[in-house]
PDB file of C-alpha atoms in Angstrom:
ATOM      1  CA  MET A 284     -86.903 -45.523 -14.207  1.00 55.00           C
ATOM      2  CA  PRO A 285     -86.191 -46.518 -10.576  1.00 60.00           C
ATOM      3  CA  ALA A 286     -82.587 -46.740  -9.376  1.00 58.00           C
ATOM      4  CA  PRO A 287     -81.052 -50.209  -9.157  1.00 66.00           C
ATOM      5  CA  LEU A 288     -80.962 -51.794  -5.703  1.00 78.00           C
ATOM      6  CA  SER A 289     -77.207 -52.330  -5.822  1.00 88.00           C
ATOM      7  CA  ALA A 290     -74.137 -50.857  -7.447  1.00 89.00           C
ATOM      8  CA  SER A 291     -71.203 -52.541  -9.127  1.00 91.00           C
ATOM      9  CA  PRO A 292     -67.622 -52.030  -7.945  1.00 92.00           C
ATOM     10  CA  ALA A 293     -67.081 -49.940 -11.091  1.00 94.00           C
ATOM     11  CA  ASP A 294     -70.012 -47.696 -10.081  1.00 94.00           C
ATOM     12  CA  GLY A 295     -68.437 -47.303  -6.647  1.00 93.00           C
ATOM     13  CA  LEU A 296     -65.012 -46.470  -8.056  1.00 95.00           C
ATOM     14  CA  ARG A 297     -66.472 -43.930 -10.489  1.00 96.00           C
ATOM     15  CA  PHE A 298     -68.482 -42.349  -7.688  1.00 94.00           C
ATOM     16  CA  ALA A 299     -65.488 -42.190  -5.321  1.00 94.00           C
ATOM     17  CA  PHE A 300     -63.029 -40.774  -7.841  1.00 96.00           C
ATOM     18  CA  GLY A 301     -65.589 -38.561  -9.565  1.00 95.00           C
ATOM     19  CA  THR A 302     -66.817 -36.881  -6.388  1.00 93.00           C
ATOM     20  CA  LEU A 303     -63.703 -36.942  -4.186  1.00 94.00           C
ATOM     21  CA  THR A 304     -61.026 -35.925  -6.719  1.00 95.00           C
ATOM     22  CA  VAL A 305     -60.457 -33.628  -9.686  1.00 95.00           C
ATOM     23  CA  LEU A 306     -59.478 -36.624 -11.786  1.00 95.00           C
ATOM     24  CA  PRO A 307     -61.534 -36.767 -14.995  1.00 94.00           C
ATOM     25  CA  VAL A 308     -63.769 -39.644 -13.955  1.00 94.00           C
ATOM     26  CA  ARG A 309     -67.401 -39.321 -14.971  1.00 92.00           C
ATOM     27  CA  VAL A 310     -69.935 -40.308 -12.326  1.00 92.00           C
ATOM     28  CA  THR A 311     -72.505 -42.338 -14.238  1.00 89.00           C
ATOM     29  CA  ARG A 312     -74.859 -42.891 -11.313  1.00 88.00           C
ATOM     30  CA  TRP A 313     -75.889 -40.567  -8.508  1.00 85.00           C
ATOM     31  CA  ASP A 314     -78.166 -42.702  -6.386  1.00 88.00           C
ATOM     32  CA  ARG A 315     -78.018 -44.215  -2.928  1.00 86.00           C
ATOM     33  CA  PRO A 316     -76.490 -47.605  -3.907  1.00 88.00           C
ATOM     34  CA  ALA A 317     -73.792 -45.924  -6.023  1.00 90.00           C
ATOM     35  CA  ALA A 318     -73.062 -43.401  -3.252  1.00 89.00           C
ATOM     36  CA  ARG A 319     -72.718 -46.163  -0.665  1.00 90.00           C
ATOM     37  CA  ALA A 320     -70.452 -48.155  -2.986  1.00 91.00           C
ATOM     38  CA  GLY A 321     -68.476 -44.960  -3.538  1.00 93.00           C
ATOM     39  CA  MET A 322     -67.893 -44.554   0.173  1.00 92.00           C
ATOM     40  CA  LEU A 323     -66.597 -48.118   0.319  1.00 93.00           C
ATOM     41  CA  CYS A 324     -64.164 -47.198  -2.478  1.00 95.00           C
ATOM     42  CA  ALA A 325     -63.157 -43.870  -0.896  1.00 96.00           C
ATOM     43  CA  PRO A 326     -59.937 -45.309   0.627  1.00 97.00           C
ATOM     44  CA  LEU A 327     -58.819 -46.297  -2.892  1.00 98.00           C
ATOM     45  CA  ALA A 328     -59.247 -42.686  -3.999  1.00 97.00           C
ATOM     46  CA  GLY A 329     -57.250 -41.724  -0.914  1.00 97.00           C
ATOM     47  CA  LEU A 330     -54.520 -44.154  -1.913  1.00 98.00           C
ATOM     48  CA  VAL A 331     -54.156 -42.419  -5.281  1.00 98.00           C
ATOM     49  CA  VAL A 332     -54.259 -38.939  -3.726  1.00 98.00           C
ATOM     50  CA  GLY A 333     -51.702 -39.968  -1.090  1.00 98.00           C
ATOM     51  CA  ALA A 334     -49.423 -41.581  -3.672  1.00 99.00           C
ATOM     52  CA  VAL A 335     -49.422 -38.424  -5.813  1.00 99.00           C
ATOM     53  CA  ALA A 336     -48.737 -36.336  -2.688  1.00 99.00           C
ATOM     54  CA  ALA A 337     -45.828 -38.617  -1.792  1.00 99.00           C
ATOM     55  CA  ALA A 338     -44.503 -38.453  -5.355  1.00 99.00           C
ATOM     56  CA  ALA A 339     -44.506 -34.644  -5.229  1.00 99.00           C
ATOM     57  CA  GLY A 340     -42.592 -34.669  -1.952  1.00 98.00           C
ATOM     58  CA  LEU A 341     -40.113 -37.247  -3.214  1.00 98.00           C
ATOM     59  CA  LEU A 342     -39.536 -35.299  -6.428  1.00 98.00           C
ATOM     60  CA  LEU A 343     -38.661 -32.191  -4.447  1.00 98.00           C
ATOM     61  CA  LEU A 344     -36.316 -34.166  -2.199  1.00 98.00           C
ATOM     62  CA  PHE A 345     -34.676 -35.680  -5.284  1.00 98.00           C
ATOM     63  CA  LEU A 346     -34.220 -32.177  -6.717  1.00 98.00           C
ATOM     64  CA  GLY A 347     -32.431 -31.128  -3.532  1.00 97.00           C
ATOM     65  CA  SER A 348     -35.081 -29.295  -1.569  1.00 95.00           C
ATOM     66  CA  GLY A 349     -35.308 -29.886   2.125  1.00 96.00           C
ATOM     67  CA  ALA A 350     -37.891 -31.780   4.098  1.00 98.00           C
ATOM     68  CA  PRO A 351     -40.017 -28.678   4.870  1.00 98.00           C
ATOM     69  CA  LEU A 352     -40.633 -27.889   1.189  1.00 98.00           C
ATOM     70  CA  ALA A 353     -41.331 -31.555   0.432  1.00 98.00           C
ATOM     71  CA  ALA A 354     -43.846 -31.542   3.280  1.00 99.00           C
ATOM     72  CA  VAL A 355     -45.560 -28.396   1.987  1.00 99.00           C
ATOM     73  CA  ALA A 356     -45.950 -30.040  -1.421  1.00 99.00           C
ATOM     74  CA  SER A 357     -47.272 -33.247   0.132  1.00 98.00           C
ATOM     75  CA  VAL A 358     -49.891 -31.236   2.024  1.00 98.00           C
ATOM     76  CA  ALA A 359     -50.785 -28.997  -0.927  1.00 98.00           C
ATOM     77  CA  VAL A 360     -51.264 -31.778  -3.486  1.00 98.00           C
ATOM     78  CA  PRO A 361     -54.243 -33.420  -1.723  1.00 98.00           C
ATOM     79  CA  ALA A 362     -55.879 -30.003  -1.348  1.00 97.00           C
ATOM     80  CA  VAL A 363     -55.574 -29.469  -5.099  1.00 98.00           C
ATOM     81  CA  LEU A 364     -56.559 -33.029  -6.056  1.00 98.00           C
ATOM     82  CA  THR A 365     -59.696 -32.876  -3.898  1.00 96.00           C
ATOM     83  CA  ARG A 366     -60.720 -29.321  -4.834  1.00 94.00           C
ATOM     84  CA  GLY A 367     -60.181 -28.452  -1.179  1.00 93.00           C
ATOM     85  CA  LEU A 368     -63.288 -30.492  -0.356  1.00 89.00           C
ATOM     86  CA  HIS A 369     -61.924 -31.874   2.915  1.00 89.00           C
ATOM     87  CA  LEU A 370     -60.544 -28.485   3.979  1.00 94.00           C
ATOM     88  CA  ASP A 371     -63.843 -26.763   3.197  1.00 92.00           C
ATOM     89  CA  GLY A 372     -65.726 -29.354   5.238  1.00 90.00           C
ATOM     90  CA  LEU A 373     -63.305 -28.979   8.142  1.00 92.00           C
ATOM     91  CA  ALA A 374     -63.663 -25.189   8.118  1.00 93.00           C
ATOM     92  CA  ASP A 375     -67.463 -25.440   7.910  1.00 92.00           C
ATOM     93  CA  THR A 376     -67.512 -27.872  10.833  1.00 90.00           C
ATOM     94  CA  ALA A 377     -65.259 -25.628  12.927  1.00 91.00           C
ATOM     95  CA  ASP A 378     -67.437 -22.598  12.193  1.00 91.00           C
ATOM     96  CA  GLY A 379     -70.618 -24.479  13.070  1.00 91.00           C
ATOM     97  CA  LEU A 380     -69.288 -26.011  16.271  1.00 88.00           C
ATOM     98  CA  GLY A 381     -67.452 -22.850  17.275  1.00 89.00           C
ATOM     99  CA  SER A 382     -70.577 -20.744  16.925  1.00 87.00           C
ATOM    100  CA  GLY A 383     -72.001 -22.050  20.177  1.00 88.00           C
ATOM    101  CA  LYS A 384     -75.431 -22.004  18.558  1.00 87.00           C
ATOM    102  CA  PRO A 385     -78.126 -24.699  18.740  1.00 86.00           C
ATOM    103  CA  ALA A 386     -77.816 -27.556  16.232  1.00 82.00           C
ATOM    104  CA  GLU A 387     -80.189 -26.066  13.640  1.00 83.00           C
ATOM    105  CA  ASP A 388     -78.329 -22.731  13.613  1.00 81.00           C
ATOM    106  CA  ALA A 389     -74.935 -24.469  13.565  1.00 81.00           C
ATOM    107  CA  LEU A 390     -76.004 -26.491  10.504  1.00 83.00           C
ATOM    108  CA  ARG A 391     -77.123 -23.277   8.799  1.00 84.00           C
ATOM    109  CA  ILE A 392     -73.733 -21.694   9.539  1.00 87.00           C
ATOM    110  CA  MET A 393     -71.957 -24.772   8.184  1.00 86.00           C
ATOM    111  CA  LYS A 394     -73.907 -24.521   4.920  1.00 85.00           C
ATOM    112  CA  GLN A 395     -72.886 -20.896   4.260  1.00 84.00           C
ATOM    113  CA  SER A 396     -70.318 -20.385   1.512  1.00 84.00           C
ATOM    114  CA  ASP A 397     -68.091 -18.025   3.489  1.00 88.00           C
ATOM    115  CA  ILE A 398     -65.496 -18.948   6.099  1.00 91.00           C
ATOM    116  CA  GLY A 399     -65.604 -17.649   9.635  1.00 91.00           C
ATOM    117  CA  PRO A 400     -62.905 -17.117  12.253  1.00 93.00           C
ATOM    118  CA  PHE A 401     -63.113 -20.628  13.696  1.00 95.00           C
ATOM    119  CA  GLY A 402     -62.745 -22.076  10.212  1.00 94.00           C
ATOM    120  CA  VAL A 403     -59.676 -19.951   9.477  1.00 96.00           C
ATOM    121  CA  ILE A 404     -58.004 -20.763  12.783  1.00 97.00           C
ATOM    122  CA  THR A 405     -58.718 -24.468  12.371  1.00 97.00           C
ATOM    123  CA  LEU A 406     -57.346 -24.570   8.813  1.00 97.00           C
ATOM    124  CA  VAL A 407     -54.161 -22.723   9.772  1.00 98.00           C
ATOM    125  CA  LEU A 408     -53.505 -25.015  12.733  1.00 98.00           C
ATOM    126  CA  VAL A 409     -54.341 -28.243  10.886  1.00 98.00           C
ATOM    127  CA  LEU A 410     -52.270 -27.396   7.807  1.00 98.00           C
ATOM    128  CA  ALA A 411     -49.353 -26.305  10.002  1.00 98.00           C
ATOM    129  CA  ALA A 412     -49.564 -29.533  12.021  1.00 98.00           C
ATOM    130  CA  GLN A 413     -49.759 -31.677   8.878  1.00 98.00           C
ATOM    131  CA  THR A 414     -46.787 -29.887   7.343  1.00 98.00           C
ATOM    132  CA  ALA A 415     -44.734 -30.155  10.538  1.00 99.00           C
ATOM    133  CA  ALA A 416     -45.509 -33.860  10.916  1.00 98.00           C
ATOM    134  CA  LEU A 417     -44.626 -34.626   7.295  1.00 98.00           C
ATOM    135  CA  ALA A 418     -41.454 -32.514   7.487  1.00 98.00           C
ATOM    136  CA  ARG A 419     -40.382 -34.536  10.498  1.00 98.00           C
ATOM    137  CA  ALA A 420     -41.177 -37.787   8.683  1.00 98.00           C
ATOM    138  CA  TYR A 421     -39.279 -36.703   5.542  1.00 98.00           C
ATOM    139  CA  ASP A 422     -36.411 -35.553   7.753  1.00 97.00           C
ATOM    140  CA  ASP A 423     -36.191 -39.043   9.280  1.00 97.00           C
ATOM    141  CA  SER A 424     -36.129 -40.736   5.860  1.00 96.00           C
ATOM    142  CA  TRP A 425     -37.650 -40.275   2.433  1.00 97.00           C
ATOM    143  CA  THR A 426     -39.470 -43.598   2.789  1.00 98.00           C
ATOM    144  CA  ARG A 427     -41.032 -42.612   6.101  1.00 98.00           C
ATOM    145  CA  GLY A 428     -42.236 -39.313   4.663  1.00 98.00           C
ATOM    146  CA  ALA A 429     -43.666 -40.933   1.543  1.00 98.00           C
ATOM    147  CA  LEU A 430     -45.359 -43.654   3.567  1.00 98.00           C
ATOM    148  CA  ALA A 431     -46.850 -41.045   5.909  1.00 98.00           C
ATOM    149  CA  ALA A 432     -48.310 -39.132   2.949  1.00 98.00           C
ATOM    150  CA  VAL A 433     -49.863 -42.286   1.476  1.00 99.00           C
ATOM    151  CA  VAL A 434     -51.224 -43.528   4.811  1.00 98.00           C
ATOM    152  CA  ALA A 435     -52.731 -40.102   5.532  1.00 97.00           C
ATOM    153  CA  GLY A 436     -54.557 -40.170   2.195  1.00 97.00           C
ATOM    154  CA  VAL A 437     -55.987 -43.627   2.834  1.00 98.00           C
ATOM    155  CA  VAL A 438     -56.924 -43.064   6.479  1.00 97.00           C
ATOM    156  CA  ALA A 439     -58.610 -39.727   5.736  1.00 94.00           C
ATOM    157  CA  ARG A 440     -60.928 -41.445   3.259  1.00 94.00           C
ATOM    158  CA  LEU A 441     -61.356 -44.526   5.442  1.00 94.00           C
ATOM    159  CA  VAL A 442     -62.953 -42.235   8.007  1.00 91.00           C
ATOM    160  CA  MET A 443     -65.552 -41.363   5.359  1.00 86.00           C
ATOM    161  CA  THR A 444     -66.258 -45.060   4.902  1.00 87.00           C
ATOM    162  CA  LEU A 445     -66.682 -45.511   8.658  1.00 88.00           C
ATOM    163  CA  ALA A 446     -68.911 -42.433   8.917  1.00 82.00           C
ATOM    164  CA  ALA A 447     -71.183 -43.869   6.211  1.00 79.00           C
ATOM    165  CA  ARG A 448     -72.123 -46.851   8.388  1.00 74.00           C
ATOM    166  CA  PRO A 449     -75.854 -47.446   8.837  1.00 72.00           C
ATOM    167  CA  ALA A 450     -75.580 -46.566  12.546  1.00 71.00           C
ATOM    168  CA  VAL A 451     -74.381 -43.013  11.772  1.00 68.00           C
ATOM    169  CA  PRO A 452     -77.254 -40.687  10.787  1.00 68.00           C
ATOM    170  CA  SER A 453     -76.792 -37.804   8.358  1.00 68.00           C
ATOM    171  CA  ALA A 454     -76.870 -34.258   9.694  1.00 67.00           C
ATOM    172  CA  ARG A 455     -79.567 -33.170   7.225  1.00 64.00           C
ATOM    173  CA  PRO A 456     -81.935 -34.995   4.876  1.00 65.00           C
ATOM    174  CA  GLU A 457     -80.268 -33.844   1.622  1.00 68.00           C
ATOM    175  CA  GLY A 458     -76.748 -34.041   0.194  1.00 63.00           C
ATOM    176  CA  LEU A 459     -74.044 -36.675   0.126  1.00 63.00           C
ATOM    177  CA  GLY A 460     -74.396 -37.540   3.810  1.00 66.00           C
ATOM    178  CA  ALA A 461     -78.042 -38.453   3.361  1.00 63.00           C
ATOM    179  CA  ALA A 462     -77.220 -40.518   0.275  1.00 64.00           C
ATOM    180  CA  VAL A 463     -74.726 -42.701   2.123  1.00 64.00           C
ATOM    181  CA  ALA A 464     -75.970 -42.747   5.732  1.00 64.00           C
ATOM    182  CA  GLY A 465     -78.317 -45.185   7.355  1.00 52.00           C
TER     183      GLY A 465
END
């Protein structure tokens, strides 16, 4: 049976939450229209991830921890709720780009399951920067820290929506990028 030409908002929400989070949401359709609708709904998944991250930070502040520990929790929660998907992709990208190889070889490096030195360095620096920025925000006020965690969750997934525009081609013909691009 051929895939439908369009997807409902519910299909998009299921796709976004089912593929971008560990939340127990069953993806009922894995086709191009559902994937595209899912990318449109990705910021909503980011809103939930960011809100849970903010809640973890606020809970620790309420229990008397300082801003640094609240920031660590607010950075760790999205990693757990997304199965590390965004961190894995960042490390893969850093390894591929850092290899200095031609595009085809860089894509092969990015597809490998291990992590290379550029990936490790990038993850350490990014996680340290995120933690420092959130610690500063929580130090200023609990509302600023919580808002920063929520906004980061939404904006990170909004970038996925923007990258799924028809004008942005996928890197390879298979996978999620190919399902949502062009």
